[in-house]
C-alpha atoms as one frame of an Amber mdcrd trajectory, in Angstrom:
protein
 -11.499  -6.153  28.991  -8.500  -5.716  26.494  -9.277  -4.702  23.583  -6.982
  -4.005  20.681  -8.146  -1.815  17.659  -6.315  -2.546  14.488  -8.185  -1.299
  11.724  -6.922  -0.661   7.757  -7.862   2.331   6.161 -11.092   2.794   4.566
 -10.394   3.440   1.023 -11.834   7.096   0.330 -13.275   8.020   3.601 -10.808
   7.933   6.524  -6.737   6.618   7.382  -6.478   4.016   9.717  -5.474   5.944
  12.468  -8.557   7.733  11.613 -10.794   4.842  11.910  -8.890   3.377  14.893
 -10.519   6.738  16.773 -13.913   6.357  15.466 -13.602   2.803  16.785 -12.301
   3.564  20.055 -14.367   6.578  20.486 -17.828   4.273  19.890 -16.784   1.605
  22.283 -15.712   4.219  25.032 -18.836   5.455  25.040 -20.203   2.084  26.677
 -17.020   0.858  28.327 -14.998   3.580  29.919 -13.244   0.796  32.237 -11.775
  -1.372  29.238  -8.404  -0.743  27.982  -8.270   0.105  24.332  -4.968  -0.114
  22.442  -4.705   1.359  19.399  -2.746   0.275  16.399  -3.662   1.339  13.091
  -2.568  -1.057  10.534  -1.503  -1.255   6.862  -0.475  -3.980   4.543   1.860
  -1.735   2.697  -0.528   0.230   0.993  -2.005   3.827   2.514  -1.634   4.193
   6.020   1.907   2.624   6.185   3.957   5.785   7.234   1.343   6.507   9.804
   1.413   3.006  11.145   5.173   2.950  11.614   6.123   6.699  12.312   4.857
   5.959  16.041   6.202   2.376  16.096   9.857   3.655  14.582   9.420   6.772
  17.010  10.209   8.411  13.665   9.209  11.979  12.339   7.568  13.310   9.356
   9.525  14.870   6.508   8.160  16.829   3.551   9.455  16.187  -0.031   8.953
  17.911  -3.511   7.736  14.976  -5.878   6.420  14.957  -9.378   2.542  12.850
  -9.126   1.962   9.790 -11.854   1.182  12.514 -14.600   4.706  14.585 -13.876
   3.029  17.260 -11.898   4.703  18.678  -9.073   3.373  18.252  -5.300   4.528
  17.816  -2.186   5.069  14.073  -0.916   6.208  12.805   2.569   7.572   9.999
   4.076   9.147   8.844   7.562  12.516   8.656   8.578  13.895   7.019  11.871
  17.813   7.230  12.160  19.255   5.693   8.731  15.934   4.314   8.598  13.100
   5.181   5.745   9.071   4.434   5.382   8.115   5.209   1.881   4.512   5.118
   0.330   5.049   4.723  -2.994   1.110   6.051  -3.741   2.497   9.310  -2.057
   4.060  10.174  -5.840   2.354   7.502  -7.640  -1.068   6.712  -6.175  -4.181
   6.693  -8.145  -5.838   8.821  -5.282  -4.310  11.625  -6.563  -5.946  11.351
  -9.991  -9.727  12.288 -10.679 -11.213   8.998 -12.385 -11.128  11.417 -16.115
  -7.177  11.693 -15.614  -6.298   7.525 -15.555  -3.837   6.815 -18.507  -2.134
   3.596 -17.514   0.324   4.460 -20.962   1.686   7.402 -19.871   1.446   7.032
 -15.982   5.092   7.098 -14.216   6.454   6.058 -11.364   9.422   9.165 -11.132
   8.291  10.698  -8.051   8.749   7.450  -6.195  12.312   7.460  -7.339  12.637
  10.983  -6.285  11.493  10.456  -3.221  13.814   7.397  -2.765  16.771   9.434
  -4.031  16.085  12.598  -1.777  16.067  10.081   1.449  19.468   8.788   0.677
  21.454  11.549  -0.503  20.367  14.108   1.777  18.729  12.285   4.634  21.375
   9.926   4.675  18.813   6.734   4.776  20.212   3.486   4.491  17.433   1.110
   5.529  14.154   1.357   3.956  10.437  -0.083   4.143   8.868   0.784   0.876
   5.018   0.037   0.720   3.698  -0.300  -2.626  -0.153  -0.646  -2.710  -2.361
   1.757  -4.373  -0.779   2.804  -7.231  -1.770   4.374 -10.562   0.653   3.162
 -12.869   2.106   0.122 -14.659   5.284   1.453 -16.243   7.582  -1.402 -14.912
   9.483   1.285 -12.334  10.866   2.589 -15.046  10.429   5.919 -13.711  11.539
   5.538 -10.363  15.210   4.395 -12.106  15.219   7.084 -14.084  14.956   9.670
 -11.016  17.666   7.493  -9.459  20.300   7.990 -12.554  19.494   5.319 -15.337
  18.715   6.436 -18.669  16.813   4.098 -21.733  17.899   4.893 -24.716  16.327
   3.866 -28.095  17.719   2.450 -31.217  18.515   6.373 -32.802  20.554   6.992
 -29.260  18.254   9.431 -28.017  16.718   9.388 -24.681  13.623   8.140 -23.502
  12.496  10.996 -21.379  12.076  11.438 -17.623   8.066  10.272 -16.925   7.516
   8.980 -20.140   5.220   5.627 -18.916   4.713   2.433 -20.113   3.848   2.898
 -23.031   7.109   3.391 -24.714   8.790   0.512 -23.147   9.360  -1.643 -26.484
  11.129   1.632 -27.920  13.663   1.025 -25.156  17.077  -1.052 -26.587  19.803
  -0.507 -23.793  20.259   0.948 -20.568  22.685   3.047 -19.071  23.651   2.935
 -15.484  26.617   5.201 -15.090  25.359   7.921 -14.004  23.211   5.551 -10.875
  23.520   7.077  -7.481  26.525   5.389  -6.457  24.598   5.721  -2.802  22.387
   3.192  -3.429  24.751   0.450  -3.483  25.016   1.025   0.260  21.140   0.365
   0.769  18.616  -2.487   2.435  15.183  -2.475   0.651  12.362  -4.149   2.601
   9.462  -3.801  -0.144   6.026  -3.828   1.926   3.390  -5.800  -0.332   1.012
  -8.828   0.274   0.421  -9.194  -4.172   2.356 -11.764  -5.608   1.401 -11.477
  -9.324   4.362 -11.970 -11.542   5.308  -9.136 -14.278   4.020 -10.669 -17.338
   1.143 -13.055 -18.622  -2.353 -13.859 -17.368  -1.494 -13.233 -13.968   0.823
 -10.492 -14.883   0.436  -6.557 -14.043  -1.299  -5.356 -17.094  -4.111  -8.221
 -17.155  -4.384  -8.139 -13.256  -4.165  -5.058 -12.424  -4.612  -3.218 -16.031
  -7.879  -2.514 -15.939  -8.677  -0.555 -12.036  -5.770   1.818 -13.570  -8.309
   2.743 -16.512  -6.615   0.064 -19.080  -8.443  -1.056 -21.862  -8.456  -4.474
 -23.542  -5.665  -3.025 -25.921  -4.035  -1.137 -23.908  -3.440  -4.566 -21.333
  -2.062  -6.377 -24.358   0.504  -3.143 -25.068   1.453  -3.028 -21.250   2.079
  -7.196 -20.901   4.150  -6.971 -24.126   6.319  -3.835 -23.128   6.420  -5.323
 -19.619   7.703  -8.288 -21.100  10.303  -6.365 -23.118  11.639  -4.340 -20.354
  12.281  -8.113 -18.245  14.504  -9.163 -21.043  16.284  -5.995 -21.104  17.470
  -6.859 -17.408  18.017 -10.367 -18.558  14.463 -11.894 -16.651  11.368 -13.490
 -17.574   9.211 -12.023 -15.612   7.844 -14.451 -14.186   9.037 -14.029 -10.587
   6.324 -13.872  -7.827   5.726  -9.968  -6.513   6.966  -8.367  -9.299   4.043
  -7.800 -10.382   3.212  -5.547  -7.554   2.346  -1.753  -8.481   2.704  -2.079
 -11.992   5.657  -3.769 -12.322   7.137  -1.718  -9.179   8.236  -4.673  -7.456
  10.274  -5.345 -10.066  11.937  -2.543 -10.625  12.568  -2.476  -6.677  14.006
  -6.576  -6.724  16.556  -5.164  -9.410  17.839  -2.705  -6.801  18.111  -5.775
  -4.560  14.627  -5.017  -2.627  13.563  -8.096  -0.643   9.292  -8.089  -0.880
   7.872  -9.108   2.680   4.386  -9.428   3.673   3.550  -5.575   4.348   0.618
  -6.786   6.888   3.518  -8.901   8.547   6.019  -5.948   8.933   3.302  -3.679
  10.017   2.047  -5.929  13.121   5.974  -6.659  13.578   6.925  -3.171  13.865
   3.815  -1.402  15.971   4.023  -4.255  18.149   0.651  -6.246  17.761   1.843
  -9.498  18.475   3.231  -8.478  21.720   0.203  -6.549  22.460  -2.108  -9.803
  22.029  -0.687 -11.432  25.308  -3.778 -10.593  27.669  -6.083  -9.313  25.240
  -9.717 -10.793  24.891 -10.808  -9.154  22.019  -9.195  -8.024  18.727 -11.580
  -5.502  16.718 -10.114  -4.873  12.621 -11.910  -3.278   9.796 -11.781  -1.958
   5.812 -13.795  -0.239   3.541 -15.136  -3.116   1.934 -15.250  -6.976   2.104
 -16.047 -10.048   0.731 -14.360 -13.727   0.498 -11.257 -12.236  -0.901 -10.973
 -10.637   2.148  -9.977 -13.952   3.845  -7.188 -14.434   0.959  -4.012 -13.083
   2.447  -5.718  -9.689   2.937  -4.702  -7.225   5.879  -7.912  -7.830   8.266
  -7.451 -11.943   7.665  -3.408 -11.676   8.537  -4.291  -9.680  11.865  -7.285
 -12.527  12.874  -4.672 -15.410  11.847  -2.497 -14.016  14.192  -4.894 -13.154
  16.565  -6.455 -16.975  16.491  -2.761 -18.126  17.101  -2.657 -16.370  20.392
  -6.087 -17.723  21.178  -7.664 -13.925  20.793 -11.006 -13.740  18.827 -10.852
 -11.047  16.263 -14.585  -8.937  15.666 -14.902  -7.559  11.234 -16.279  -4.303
  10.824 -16.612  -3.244   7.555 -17.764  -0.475   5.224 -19.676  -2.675   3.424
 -19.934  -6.874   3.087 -20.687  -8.422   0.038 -21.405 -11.880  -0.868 -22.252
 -14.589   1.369 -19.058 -14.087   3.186 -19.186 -17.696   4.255 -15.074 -17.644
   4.581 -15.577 -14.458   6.622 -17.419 -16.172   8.975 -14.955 -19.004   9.368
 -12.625 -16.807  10.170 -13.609 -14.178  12.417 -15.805 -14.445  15.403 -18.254
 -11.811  13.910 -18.738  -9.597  10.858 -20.470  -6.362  10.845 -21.877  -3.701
   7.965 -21.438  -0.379   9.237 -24.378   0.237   6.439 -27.028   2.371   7.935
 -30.018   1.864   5.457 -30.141   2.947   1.898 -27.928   5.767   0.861 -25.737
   7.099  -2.331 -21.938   6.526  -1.910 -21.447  10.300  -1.183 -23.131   9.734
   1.807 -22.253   6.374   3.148 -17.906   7.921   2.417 -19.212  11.057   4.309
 -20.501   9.349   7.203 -18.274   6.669   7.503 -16.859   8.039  11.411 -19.992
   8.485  12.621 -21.794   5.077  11.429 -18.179   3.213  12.620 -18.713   5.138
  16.523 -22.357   3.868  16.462 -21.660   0.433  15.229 -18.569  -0.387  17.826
 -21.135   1.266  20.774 -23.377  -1.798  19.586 -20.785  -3.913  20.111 -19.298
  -2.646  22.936 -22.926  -2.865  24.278 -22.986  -6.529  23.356 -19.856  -7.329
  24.976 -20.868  -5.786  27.978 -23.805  -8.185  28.244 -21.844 -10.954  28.030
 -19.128 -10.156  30.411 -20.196  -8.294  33.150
């Protein structure tokens, strides 16, 4: 048999290229003679400079970045040639806060821009994939423009400072781009993101998205209105479709003439999944977690679409199912719960490798029965 192994990451425990082993490792155990290809996936969130550093036959470089709460760490992203991978969650991710530390107000996005900046001034980057899942903040991208040279100033004149968050948005009354990185004109911005929210409203960033960042009920009304703001200040309404994404990110990112793409679609593009069906009989995905939201434009749904179009069935493993999963089970050939009894969380993130090996040796056992 062919079998590919496309897994996402699963949130908290392991990267994908993490999970793609555990996956691999459990069916080799059964069936030594089956060709595995690996190809850990991402839909623009964690996991996408891993996925495409091999495809992009890229390298790894280390950058100083300031994290959502202006702390200084060390970030990384991929470059290939004039070409860039970014994670935005590599400055701004809410991984890197403890659950106590969430202030969706005050949250930046600056180390993104850094990032972004160091990559084209001193890398000499010109094309760039910039994935935008996972992030902490909702401060429009205002941060990220002021680490690339634009500076808000209020009414008095003064300054809003570098990392100041969302929450001083409506004090904002012009901007100034002189000092922009003239570099930046010279740029192509692929942003890597399967959320379409717009900026503002109901389906806006704060309401959406608000809350998971540690937003309260008054603090999503502040964000939507200084979200809001900030579009007019740019001369928008915020009501265009992916904007939305990472707190307003994708917004700040279509301003600098970003294009948003399907990150799941660039990602099986790129590591060459679509080529790799031709010949394959079985295509085995996973994630941390799923339900029927799962089959709504999420990663593991956009690799068993594909997968269906080439007539390959695609197998679910999961970290956990929930619900009755009835659109699940429309759409891939089987679901499985890596669940090993009852357990705390701890325990279940802890032995997430070993309960993925044992359930893929199940299936590879399975598989075996039915083919040989």
């Amino acid at each position: 048999m062919k079998v590919i192994i496309a897994p996402d990451s699963f949130k908290n425990a392991l990267r994908a290229n993490e999970v793609a082993r555990a996956l691999a490792a459990g069916w080799g155990k059964l069936r030594q003679q089956d060709e595995l290809i690996m190809l850990p996936m991402s839909d623009g969130g964690e996991g996408l400079c891993d996925a495409l550093c091999t495809a992009l036959h890229g390298k790894f470089v280390d950058i100083p970045v300031h994290d959502p709460l202006m702390r200084l760490r060390q970030g990384r992203a991929v470059i290939a040639g004039d070409t860039a991978v970014i994670e935005s969650a590599e400055a701004n991710g809410i991984e890197l806060l403890k659950r106590s530390e969430l202030a969706p107000l005050e949250t930046t996005t600056f180390g993104v821009g850094e990032i972004f900046r160091t990559l084209v001034t001193q890398y000499h980057c010109r094309n760039f994939i910039i994935g935008i899942g996972g992030s902490a903040t909702v401060d429009g991208g205002i941060g990220m423009l002021q680490a690339l040279g634009y500076r808000f100033l209020r009414a008095d004149g003064s300054v809003v400072p570098n990392g100041a968050g969302g929450g001083v948005i409506d004090e904002i009354v012009k901007i100034d781009d002189t000092a922009v990185e003239p570099l930046l004109k010279k740029v192509q911005i692929k942003v890597a993101c399967d959320v379409n929210n717009v900026l503002c409203g109901n389906d806006g960033s704060a309401a959406v998205f608000g809350p998971q960042k540690g937003a309260t009920p008054e603090m999503v009304k502040i964000l939507d209105r200084n979200l809001s703001h900030f579009a007019k200040l740019f001369g928008e309404n915020g009501d265009t479709r992916g904007d939305g994404a990472a707190g307003g990110l994708g917004f700040a990112l279509r301003m600098l003439g970003g294009q948003m793409e399907s990150g799941a679609k660039i990602v099986m593009r790129e590591t060459g999944f679509v080529s790799a069906l031709a010949g394959a009989d079985l295509v085995i995905t996973g994630e941390g977690c799923s339900d029927d939201q799962t089959a709504c434009g999420k990663l593991c749904a956009s690799i068993a679409l594909e997968a269906k179009a080439a007539g390959v069935p695609t197998v679910l493993v999961s970290g956990a199912l929930r619900g009755d999963c009835s659109e699940l089970e429309k759409l891939f050939a089987g679901c499985f719960s890596i669940s090993r009894g009852v357990c705390t969380l701890d325990d279940a993130l802890k032995d997430t490798a070993v309960n993925l090996e044992k359930c893929t040796a199940s299936l590879a056992a399975f598989a075996g029965g039915l083919c040989d």
